[in-house]
Amino acid sequence: MFEQILNYEIYNGQTVGDYLSLEFLAGIAGSILGALILLIVGMMISGWVGRRIRAISARYKSLDDTLFNFLANIARYAILAFTILIILNTFGIQTTSIVAVIGAAGLAIGLALQGTLSNVAAGVMIILFRPFKNGDFVEVSGKMGTVKDISLNFTELADLSNVQVIVPNSQVWGNIITNFSTNQTRRAEWTFGVGYGANLKTAEEVIRKTILSDPRALKEPEPFIQVNNLGDFSVDFLVRVWVKSSDFFQFQADMKRQVKEALDEAGVDIPFPTRTLLNAAE
């Protein structure tokens, strides 16, 4: 009975006994050992290549870390995929048919995950064209904040209250992107109104001295301070001063109060709308 089992033909003239022979088992063990060695070597090479690509970004500060992290991951996974194909070949598996099956499965999955894939495609475009990078202060899809992370699926922001905001990449790439950190300088702008009876020369000198005495105000390009409008209740000065982008928000807020206090101290009238109510009985 045992001999009949050993002589039972399984495939292409091969019997059970052939598959249980020491020679066959040794060959299987050798193939498994070789596959493990190939897998370890492939993982080591992929990790080394990924680290080398990331090191290029670390060596040159002008290069974008996000882009090189993306390239490092692509290279790592490509090497691992190539290693797996080699391992399958060592076991006599036809990889061409596997690739065809994976392609067909990928098409079906792609149709089912169109929204997710659109985020991935947009993420690739963001990483390649770099409209912003980590640490930039931006406004995307109506959300304003500091960029904390850019992945293939989403962009992470920290808003002005340091609340995490996750924006899908398809909504980022498909909308207007405002990057407040790209340029080193920005132009702050205010409108200050004084009364019609005020001395305009004195008011202009007070405004100019108050703003330009602050070290955050840049002397070049030259500030713009002129009467811009004759309103219903006031004569309006339009003031434009260049400042470093990192100082913009705080500087703009500080000057509103400081100019108001300086005008009050100089005795310059700052008007406000008034309304006279008539008594109906009269």
PDB file of C-alpha atoms in Angstrom:
ATOM      1  CA  MET A   1       0.000   0.000   0.000  1.00  0.00           C
ATOM      2  CA  PHE A   2       2.794   2.455   0.934  1.00  0.00           C
ATOM      3  CA  GLU A   3       4.683   1.594  -2.244  1.00  0.00           C
ATOM      4  CA  GLN A   4       1.572   2.263  -4.293  1.00  0.00           C
ATOM      5  CA  ILE A   5       1.306   5.715  -2.741  1.00  0.00           C
ATOM      6  CA  LEU A   6       4.972   6.460  -3.450  1.00  0.00           C
ATOM      7  CA  ASN A   7       4.587   5.363  -7.067  1.00  0.00           C
ATOM      8  CA  TYR A   8       1.436   7.416  -7.608  1.00  0.00           C
ATOM      9  CA  GLU A   9       2.040   9.871 -10.450  1.00  0.00           C
ATOM     10  CA  ILE A  10       1.231  13.495  -9.563  1.00  0.00           C
ATOM     11  CA  TYR A  11       2.371  15.716 -12.416  1.00  0.00           C
ATOM     12  CA  ASN A  12       4.311  15.269 -15.650  1.00  0.00           C
ATOM     13  CA  GLY A  13       5.635  11.822 -14.781  1.00  0.00           C
ATOM     14  CA  GLN A  14       6.652  12.843 -11.259  1.00  0.00           C
ATOM     15  CA  THR A  15       5.523  10.519  -8.467  1.00  0.00           C
ATOM     16  CA  VAL A  16       4.960  11.063  -4.780  1.00  0.00           C
ATOM     17  CA  GLY A  17       8.240   9.304  -4.089  1.00  0.00           C
ATOM     18  CA  ASP A  18      10.108  11.722  -6.350  1.00  0.00           C
ATOM     19  CA  TYR A  19       8.800  14.687  -4.381  1.00  0.00           C
ATOM     20  CA  LEU A  20       9.715  13.035  -1.080  1.00  0.00           C
ATOM     21  CA  SER A  21      13.252  12.163  -2.140  1.00  0.00           C
ATOM     22  CA  LEU A  22      16.192  13.687  -0.323  1.00  0.00           C
ATOM     23  CA  GLU A  23      17.401  15.248  -3.548  1.00  0.00           C
ATOM     24  CA  PHE A  24      14.093  17.029  -4.111  1.00  0.00           C
ATOM     25  CA  LEU A  25      13.798  18.150  -0.493  1.00  0.00           C
ATOM     26  CA  ALA A  26      17.388  19.406  -0.555  1.00  0.00           C
ATOM     27  CA  GLY A  27      16.588  21.375  -3.695  1.00  0.00           C
ATOM     28  CA  ILE A  28      13.512  22.905  -2.056  1.00  0.00           C
ATOM     29  CA  ALA A  29      15.520  23.798   1.053  1.00  0.00           C
ATOM     30  CA  GLY A  30      18.208  25.352  -1.110  1.00  0.00           C
ATOM     31  CA  SER A  31      15.631  27.389  -3.034  1.00  0.00           C
ATOM     32  CA  ILE A  32      14.040  28.633   0.203  1.00  0.00           C
ATOM     33  CA  LEU A  33      17.445  29.513   1.636  1.00  0.00           C
ATOM     34  CA  GLY A  34      18.377  31.307  -1.576  1.00  0.00           C
ATOM     35  CA  ALA A  35      15.056  33.168  -1.545  1.00  0.00           C
ATOM     36  CA  LEU A  36      15.628  34.315   2.032  1.00  0.00           C
ATOM     37  CA  ILE A  37      19.123  35.502   1.173  1.00  0.00           C
ATOM     38  CA  LEU A  38      17.816  37.373  -1.874  1.00  0.00           C
ATOM     39  CA  LEU A  39      15.053  38.956   0.204  1.00  0.00           C
ATOM     40  CA  ILE A  40      17.476  40.109   2.911  1.00  0.00           C
ATOM     41  CA  VAL A  41      19.914  41.470   0.333  1.00  0.00           C
ATOM     42  CA  GLY A  42      17.079  43.237  -1.489  1.00  0.00           C
ATOM     43  CA  MET A  43      15.826  44.829   1.742  1.00  0.00           C
ATOM     44  CA  MET A  44      19.346  45.952   2.632  1.00  0.00           C
ATOM     45  CA  ILE A  45      19.930  47.465  -0.816  1.00  0.00           C
ATOM     46  CA  SER A  46      16.528  49.175  -0.885  1.00  0.00           C
ATOM     47  CA  GLY A  47      17.109  50.658   2.572  1.00  0.00           C
ATOM     48  CA  TRP A  48      20.597  51.841   1.602  1.00  0.00           C
ATOM     49  CA  VAL A  49      19.364  53.465  -1.620  1.00  0.00           C
ATOM     50  CA  GLY A  50      16.527  55.196   0.274  1.00  0.00           C
ATOM     51  CA  ARG A  51      18.946  56.575   2.868  1.00  0.00           C
ATOM     52  CA  ARG A  52      21.340  57.814   0.196  1.00  0.00           C
ATOM     53  CA  ILE A  53      18.573  59.672  -1.626  1.00  0.00           C
ATOM     54  CA  ARG A  54      17.393  61.301   1.617  1.00  0.00           C
ATOM     55  CA  ALA A  55      21.007  62.201   2.442  1.00  0.00           C
ATOM     56  CA  ILE A  56      21.188  64.310  -0.736  1.00  0.00           C
ATOM     57  CA  SER A  57      18.386  66.507   0.593  1.00  0.00           C
ATOM     58  CA  ALA A  58      20.019  66.731   4.023  1.00  0.00           C
ATOM     59  CA  ARG A  59      23.352  67.755   2.452  1.00  0.00           C
ATOM     60  CA  TYR A  60      21.895  70.623   0.425  1.00  0.00           C
ATOM     61  CA  LYS A  61      19.531  72.901   2.355  1.00  0.00           C
ATOM     62  CA  SER A  62      18.073  74.372  -0.834  1.00  0.00           C
ATOM     63  CA  LEU A  63      16.534  71.005  -1.784  1.00  0.00           C
ATOM     64  CA  ASP A  64      13.042  70.044  -0.649  1.00  0.00           C
ATOM     65  CA  ASP A  65      12.900  67.195   1.916  1.00  0.00           C
ATOM     66  CA  THR A  66       9.391  66.206   0.832  1.00  0.00           C
ATOM     67  CA  LEU A  67      10.434  65.578  -2.774  1.00  0.00           C
ATOM     68  CA  PHE A  68      13.430  63.465  -1.816  1.00  0.00           C
ATOM     69  CA  ASN A  69      11.429  61.453   0.722  1.00  0.00           C
ATOM     70  CA  PHE A  70       8.972  60.684  -2.071  1.00  0.00           C
ATOM     71  CA  LEU A  71      11.773  59.662  -4.478  1.00  0.00           C
ATOM     72  CA  ALA A  72      13.394  57.543  -1.751  1.00  0.00           C
ATOM     73  CA  ASN A  73      10.147  55.624  -1.161  1.00  0.00           C
ATOM     74  CA  ILE A  74       9.633  55.076  -4.906  1.00  0.00           C
ATOM     75  CA  ALA A  75      13.180  53.703  -5.291  1.00  0.00           C
ATOM     76  CA  ARG A  76      12.830  51.507  -2.200  1.00  0.00           C
ATOM     77  CA  TYR A  77       9.581  49.890  -3.289  1.00  0.00           C
ATOM     78  CA  ALA A  78      10.819  49.433  -6.869  1.00  0.00           C
ATOM     79  CA  ILE A  79      13.876  47.515  -5.638  1.00  0.00           C
ATOM     80  CA  LEU A  80      11.732  45.364  -3.332  1.00  0.00           C
ATOM     81  CA  ALA A  81       9.311  44.578  -6.180  1.00  0.00           C
ATOM     82  CA  PHE A  82      12.205  43.607  -8.462  1.00  0.00           C
ATOM     83  CA  THR A  83      13.608  41.388  -5.684  1.00  0.00           C
ATOM     84  CA  ILE A  84      10.281  39.588  -5.262  1.00  0.00           C
ATOM     85  CA  LEU A  85      10.110  38.906  -9.009  1.00  0.00           C
ATOM     86  CA  ILE A  86      13.593  37.357  -8.903  1.00  0.00           C
ATOM     87  CA  ILE A  87      12.584  35.187  -5.936  1.00  0.00           C
ATOM     88  CA  LEU A  88       9.494  33.935  -7.752  1.00  0.00           C
ATOM     89  CA  ASN A  89      11.656  33.036 -10.758  1.00  0.00           C
ATOM     90  CA  THR A  90      13.881  30.897  -8.540  1.00  0.00           C
ATOM     91  CA  PHE A  91      10.843  28.720  -7.797  1.00  0.00           C
ATOM     92  CA  GLY A  92       9.990  28.413 -11.489  1.00  0.00           C
ATOM     93  CA  ILE A  93       6.951  30.690 -11.322  1.00  0.00           C
ATOM     94  CA  GLN A  94       6.196  32.573 -14.538  1.00  0.00           C
ATOM     95  CA  THR A  95       6.169  36.201 -13.449  1.00  0.00           C
ATOM     96  CA  THR A  96       4.714  37.472 -16.714  1.00  0.00           C
ATOM     97  CA  SER A  97       1.329  35.973 -15.898  1.00  0.00           C
ATOM     98  CA  ILE A  98       1.509  37.379 -12.370  1.00  0.00           C
ATOM     99  CA  VAL A  99       2.245  40.851 -13.717  1.00  0.00           C
ATOM    100  CA  ALA A 100      -0.755  40.542 -16.060  1.00  0.00           C
ATOM    101  CA  VAL A 101      -3.016  39.509 -13.174  1.00  0.00           C
ATOM    102  CA  ILE A 102      -1.716  42.345 -11.012  1.00  0.00           C
ATOM    103  CA  GLY A 103      -2.354  44.784 -13.870  1.00  0.00           C
ATOM    104  CA  ALA A 104      -5.938  43.594 -14.284  1.00  0.00           C
ATOM    105  CA  ALA A 105      -6.512  43.736 -10.534  1.00  0.00           C
ATOM    106  CA  GLY A 106      -4.963  47.200 -10.416  1.00  0.00           C
ATOM    107  CA  LEU A 107      -7.371  48.418 -13.094  1.00  0.00           C
ATOM    108  CA  ALA A 108     -10.376  47.099 -11.157  1.00  0.00           C
ATOM    109  CA  ILE A 109      -9.115  48.594  -7.912  1.00  0.00           C
ATOM    110  CA  GLY A 110      -8.401  51.887  -9.666  1.00  0.00           C
ATOM    111  CA  LEU A 111     -11.974  52.127 -10.916  1.00  0.00           C
ATOM    112  CA  ALA A 112     -13.295  51.400  -7.435  1.00  0.00           C
ATOM    113  CA  LEU A 113     -10.975  53.941  -5.778  1.00  0.00           C
ATOM    114  CA  GLN A 114     -11.146  56.856  -8.183  1.00  0.00           C
ATOM    115  CA  GLY A 115     -11.417  59.436  -5.408  1.00  0.00           C
ATOM    116  CA  THR A 116      -8.432  58.058  -3.524  1.00  0.00           C
ATOM    117  CA  LEU A 117      -6.352  57.792  -6.682  1.00  0.00           C
ATOM    118  CA  SER A 118      -7.184  61.382  -7.591  1.00  0.00           C
ATOM    119  CA  ASN A 119      -5.750  62.403  -4.203  1.00  0.00           C
ATOM    120  CA  VAL A 120      -2.628  60.340  -4.922  1.00  0.00           C
ATOM    121  CA  ALA A 121      -2.232  61.889  -8.385  1.00  0.00           C
ATOM    122  CA  ALA A 122      -2.644  65.365  -6.907  1.00  0.00           C
ATOM    123  CA  GLY A 123      -0.138  64.481  -4.171  1.00  0.00           C
ATOM    124  CA  VAL A 124       2.425  63.485  -6.799  1.00  0.00           C
ATOM    125  CA  MET A 125       1.892  66.821  -8.588  1.00  0.00           C
ATOM    126  CA  ILE A 126       2.274  68.759  -5.321  1.00  0.00           C
ATOM    127  CA  ILE A 127       5.471  66.916  -4.421  1.00  0.00           C
ATOM    128  CA  LEU A 128       6.981  67.301  -7.899  1.00  0.00           C
ATOM    129  CA  PHE A 129       6.063  70.945  -8.570  1.00  0.00           C
ATOM    130  CA  ARG A 130       6.337  72.064  -4.912  1.00  0.00           C
ATOM    131  CA  PRO A 131       3.935  75.035  -4.679  1.00  0.00           C
ATOM    132  CA  PHE A 132       4.709  74.896  -0.949  1.00  0.00           C
ATOM    133  CA  LYS A 133       6.831  72.918   1.483  1.00  0.00           C
ATOM    134  CA  ASN A 134       6.802  71.940   5.130  1.00  0.00           C
ATOM    135  CA  GLY A 135       6.883  75.013   7.358  1.00  0.00           C
ATOM    136  CA  ASP A 136       5.256  77.375   4.840  1.00  0.00           C
ATOM    137  CA  PHE A 137       2.242  79.428   5.881  1.00  0.00           C
ATOM    138  CA  VAL A 138      -0.418  78.917   3.211  1.00  0.00           C
ATOM    139  CA  GLU A 139      -4.102  79.163   2.403  1.00  0.00           C
ATOM    140  CA  VAL A 140      -5.491  76.177   0.499  1.00  0.00           C
ATOM    141  CA  SER A 141      -9.096  75.247  -0.183  1.00  0.00           C
ATOM    142  CA  GLY A 142     -10.243  78.035   2.130  1.00  0.00           C
ATOM    143  CA  LYS A 143      -8.068  76.780   5.022  1.00  0.00           C
ATOM    144  CA  MET A 144      -5.162  78.812   6.368  1.00  0.00           C
ATOM    145  CA  GLY A 145      -2.272  77.419   8.385  1.00  0.00           C
ATOM    146  CA  THR A 146       1.316  76.178   8.559  1.00  0.00           C
ATOM    147  CA  VAL A 147       2.168  73.117   6.470  1.00  0.00           C
ATOM    148  CA  LYS A 148       3.127  70.227   8.764  1.00  0.00           C
ATOM    149  CA  ASP A 149       3.181  67.291   6.362  1.00  0.00           C
ATOM    150  CA  ILE A 150       2.605  66.502   2.681  1.00  0.00           C
ATOM    151  CA  SER A 151       1.678  62.895   1.915  1.00  0.00           C
ATOM    152  CA  LEU A 152       0.355  61.237  -1.214  1.00  0.00           C
ATOM    153  CA  ASN A 153      -3.229  61.396   0.058  1.00  0.00           C
ATOM    154  CA  PHE A 154      -3.525  64.598   2.056  1.00  0.00           C
ATOM    155  CA  THR A 155      -1.830  67.777   3.242  1.00  0.00           C
ATOM    156  CA  GLU A 156      -1.714  68.455   6.977  1.00  0.00           C
ATOM    157  CA  LEU A 157      -1.945  72.029   8.267  1.00  0.00           C
ATOM    158  CA  ALA A 158      -1.811  73.592  11.719  1.00  0.00           C
ATOM    159  CA  ASP A 159      -4.167  76.583  11.738  1.00  0.00           C
ATOM    160  CA  LEU A 160      -3.715  79.820  13.691  1.00  0.00           C
ATOM    161  CA  SER A 161      -5.118  78.100  16.808  1.00  0.00           C
ATOM    162  CA  ASN A 162      -2.679  75.183  16.302  1.00  0.00           C
ATOM    163  CA  VAL A 163      -5.556  72.869  15.394  1.00  0.00           C
ATOM    164  CA  GLN A 164      -4.778  70.049  12.973  1.00  0.00           C
ATOM    165  CA  VAL A 165      -6.449  70.476   9.578  1.00  0.00           C
ATOM    166  CA  ILE A 166      -6.378  67.632   7.017  1.00  0.00           C
ATOM    167  CA  VAL A 167      -7.039  68.692   3.414  1.00  0.00           C
ATOM    168  CA  PRO A 168      -7.345  66.020   0.656  1.00  0.00           C
ATOM    169  CA  ASN A 169      -4.739  66.644  -2.029  1.00  0.00           C
ATOM    170  CA  SER A 170      -7.333  66.752  -4.809  1.00  0.00           C
ATOM    171  CA  GLN A 171      -8.853  69.813  -3.101  1.00  0.00           C
ATOM    172  CA  VAL A 172      -5.420  71.364  -2.692  1.00  0.00           C
ATOM    173  CA  TRP A 173      -4.175  70.951  -6.266  1.00  0.00           C
ATOM    174  CA  GLY A 174      -7.558  71.752  -7.815  1.00  0.00           C
ATOM    175  CA  ASN A 175      -7.946  75.111  -6.020  1.00  0.00           C
ATOM    176  CA  ILE A 176      -6.088  78.391  -5.677  1.00  0.00           C
ATOM    177  CA  ILE A 177      -3.012  78.089  -3.456  1.00  0.00           C
ATOM    178  CA  THR A 178      -1.810  81.180  -1.584  1.00  0.00           C
ATOM    179  CA  ASN A 179       1.697  80.818  -0.136  1.00  0.00           C
ATOM    180  CA  PHE A 180       2.567  83.596   2.311  1.00  0.00           C
ATOM    181  CA  SER A 181       6.097  82.269   2.888  1.00  0.00           C
ATOM    182  CA  THR A 182       7.499  82.147  -0.640  1.00  0.00           C
ATOM    183  CA  ASN A 183       8.772  85.746  -0.693  1.00  0.00           C
ATOM    184  CA  GLN A 184      11.089  87.085   1.984  1.00  0.00           C
ATOM    185  CA  THR A 185       9.220  90.384   2.302  1.00  0.00           C
ATOM    186  CA  ARG A 186       5.602  91.535   2.262  1.00  0.00           C
ATOM    187  CA  ARG A 187       3.925  94.934   2.119  1.00  0.00           C
ATOM    188  CA  ALA A 188       1.812  95.905   5.114  1.00  0.00           C
ATOM    189  CA  GLU A 189      -1.029  98.319   4.441  1.00  0.00           C
ATOM    190  CA  TRP A 190      -3.223 100.522   6.654  1.00  0.00           C
ATOM    191  CA  THR A 191      -5.729 103.332   6.256  1.00  0.00           C
ATOM    192  CA  PHE A 192      -5.640 105.974   9.005  1.00  0.00           C
ATOM    193  CA  GLY A 193      -8.323 108.692   9.087  1.00  0.00           C
ATOM    194  CA  VAL A 194      -7.926 112.156  10.643  1.00  0.00           C
ATOM    195  CA  GLY A 195     -10.429 114.969  11.045  1.00  0.00           C
ATOM    196  CA  TYR A 196     -10.933 117.638   8.404  1.00  0.00           C
ATOM    197  CA  GLY A 197      -9.708 120.244  10.853  1.00  0.00           C
ATOM    198  CA  ALA A 198      -6.437 118.398  11.550  1.00  0.00           C
ATOM    199  CA  ASN A 199      -3.060 119.588  10.303  1.00  0.00           C
ATOM    200  CA  LEU A 200      -2.319 117.067   7.552  1.00  0.00           C
ATOM    201  CA  LYS A 201       1.418 117.710   7.583  1.00  0.00           C
ATOM    202  CA  THR A 202       1.608 117.046  11.307  1.00  0.00           C
ATOM    203  CA  ALA A 203      -0.547 113.906  10.961  1.00  0.00           C
ATOM    204  CA  GLU A 204       1.675 112.568   8.184  1.00  0.00           C
ATOM    205  CA  GLU A 205       4.839 113.205  10.197  1.00  0.00           C
ATOM    206  CA  VAL A 206       3.398 111.449  13.244  1.00  0.00           C
ATOM    207  CA  ILE A 207       2.366 108.412  11.196  1.00  0.00           C
ATOM    208  CA  ARG A 208       5.724 108.239   9.390  1.00  0.00           C
ATOM    209  CA  LYS A 209       7.806 108.623  12.551  1.00  0.00           C
ATOM    210  CA  THR A 210       5.764 106.044  14.490  1.00  0.00           C
ATOM    211  CA  ILE A 211       5.944 103.351  11.831  1.00  0.00           C
ATOM    212  CA  LEU A 212       9.521 103.874  10.620  1.00  0.00           C
ATOM    213  CA  SER A 213      10.896 104.036  14.174  1.00  0.00           C
ATOM    214  CA  ASP A 214       9.992 100.361  14.518  1.00  0.00           C
ATOM    215  CA  PRO A 215      13.044  98.232  13.527  1.00  0.00           C
ATOM    216  CA  ARG A 216      10.774  95.778  11.723  1.00  0.00           C
ATOM    217  CA  ALA A 217       9.870  98.411   9.097  1.00  0.00           C
ATOM    218  CA  LEU A 218      12.138  98.270   6.038  1.00  0.00           C
ATOM    219  CA  LYS A 219      13.495 101.521   4.646  1.00  0.00           C
ATOM    220  CA  GLU A 220      13.810 100.008   1.165  1.00  0.00           C
ATOM    221  CA  PRO A 221      11.627  99.889  -0.852  1.00  0.00           C
ATOM    222  CA  GLU A 222      10.581 103.366   0.261  1.00  0.00           C
ATOM    223  CA  PRO A 223       7.382 103.518   2.355  1.00  0.00           C
ATOM    224  CA  PHE A 224       4.254 105.061   0.836  1.00  0.00           C
ATOM    225  CA  ILE A 225       2.336 107.521   3.052  1.00  0.00           C
ATOM    226  CA  GLN A 226      -0.101 109.872   1.327  1.00  0.00           C
ATOM    227  CA  VAL A 227      -3.648 111.222   1.517  1.00  0.00           C
ATOM    228  CA  ASN A 228      -5.722 108.765  -0.466  1.00  0.00           C
ATOM    229  CA  ASN A 229      -9.355 109.619   0.158  1.00  0.00           C
ATOM    230  CA  LEU A 230     -11.628 112.421   1.331  1.00  0.00           C
ATOM    231  CA  GLY A 231     -14.331 110.522   3.164  1.00  0.00           C
ATOM    232  CA  ASP A 232     -17.628 111.604   4.671  1.00  0.00           C
ATOM    233  CA  PHE A 233     -16.118 112.044   8.121  1.00  0.00           C
ATOM    234  CA  SER A 234     -12.340 111.924   7.663  1.00  0.00           C
ATOM    235  CA  VAL A 235      -9.284 112.561   5.532  1.00  0.00           C
ATOM    236  CA  ASP A 236      -7.750 109.119   4.952  1.00  0.00           C
ATOM    237  CA  PHE A 237      -4.033 108.395   4.764  1.00  0.00           C
ATOM    238  CA  LEU A 238      -3.008 105.278   2.833  1.00  0.00           C
ATOM    239  CA  VAL A 239       0.146 103.787   4.376  1.00  0.00           C
ATOM    240  CA  ARG A 240       2.196 100.997   2.779  1.00  0.00           C
ATOM    241  CA  VAL A 241       5.410  99.720   4.345  1.00  0.00           C
ATOM    242  CA  TRP A 242       7.548  96.710   3.452  1.00  0.00           C
ATOM    243  CA  VAL A 243       8.410  94.224   6.184  1.00  0.00           C
ATOM    244  CA  LYS A 244       9.871  90.733   6.507  1.00  0.00           C
ATOM    245  CA  SER A 245       7.260  88.038   5.925  1.00  0.00           C
ATOM    246  CA  SER A 246       7.917  86.525   9.350  1.00  0.00           C
ATOM    247  CA  ASP A 247       7.077  89.889  11.031  1.00  0.00           C
ATOM    248  CA  PHE A 248       4.063  90.785   8.904  1.00  0.00           C
ATOM    249  CA  PHE A 249       1.048  89.853  11.048  1.00  0.00           C
ATOM    250  CA  GLN A 250       2.358  91.091  14.396  1.00  0.00           C
ATOM    251  CA  PHE A 251       3.814  94.269  12.901  1.00  0.00           C
ATOM    252  CA  GLN A 252       0.560  95.132  11.165  1.00  0.00           C
ATOM    253  CA  ALA A 253      -1.399  94.636  14.389  1.00  0.00           C
ATOM    254  CA  ASP A 254       1.082  96.596  16.541  1.00  0.00           C
ATOM    255  CA  MET A 255       1.082  99.643  14.276  1.00  0.00           C
ATOM    256  CA  LYS A 256      -2.674 100.092  14.452  1.00  0.00           C
ATOM    257  CA  ARG A 257      -2.495 100.745  18.178  1.00  0.00           C
ATOM    258  CA  GLN A 258       0.785 102.669  18.177  1.00  0.00           C
ATOM    259  CA  VAL A 259      -0.305 105.076  15.449  1.00  0.00           C
ATOM    260  CA  LYS A 260      -3.622 105.688  17.234  1.00  0.00           C
ATOM    261  CA  GLU A 261      -1.808 106.483  20.492  1.00  0.00           C
ATOM    262  CA  ALA A 262       0.740 108.705  18.706  1.00  0.00           C
ATOM    263  CA  LEU A 263      -1.977 110.711  16.976  1.00  0.00           C
ATOM    264  CA  ASP A 264      -3.829 111.176  20.268  1.00  0.00           C
ATOM    265  CA  GLU A 265      -0.627 112.350  21.958  1.00  0.00           C
ATOM    266  CA  ALA A 266       0.032 114.833  19.137  1.00  0.00           C
ATOM    267  CA  GLY A 267      -3.500 116.210  19.468  1.00  0.00           C
ATOM    268  CA  VAL A 268      -4.559 115.044  15.998  1.00  0.00           C
ATOM    269  CA  ASP A 269      -8.292 114.475  15.892  1.00  0.00           C
ATOM    270  CA  ILE A 270      -9.432 110.997  14.824  1.00  0.00           C
ATOM    271  CA  PRO A 271     -13.099 111.327  13.824  1.00  0.00           C
ATOM    272  CA  PHE A 272     -15.864 108.799  14.061  1.00  0.00           C
ATOM    273  CA  PRO A 273     -19.324 108.805  12.470  1.00  0.00           C
ATOM    274  CA  THR A 274     -21.933 110.869  14.356  1.00  0.00           C
ATOM    275  CA  ARG A 275     -25.673 111.124  13.965  1.00  0.00           C
ATOM    276  CA  THR A 276     -28.036 113.882  15.099  1.00  0.00           C
ATOM    277  CA  LEU A 277     -31.447 112.675  16.273  1.00  0.00           C
ATOM    278  CA  LEU A 278     -34.330 115.121  15.998  1.00  0.00           C
ATOM    279  CA  ASN A 279     -37.223 115.072  18.448  1.00  0.00           C
ATOM    280  CA  ALA A 280     -40.408 114.231  16.552  1.00  0.00           C
ATOM    281  CA  ALA A 281     -42.472 116.429  18.904  1.00  0.00           C
ATOM    282  CA  GLU A 282     -40.506 119.459  17.796  1.00  0.00           C
TER     283      GLU A 282
END
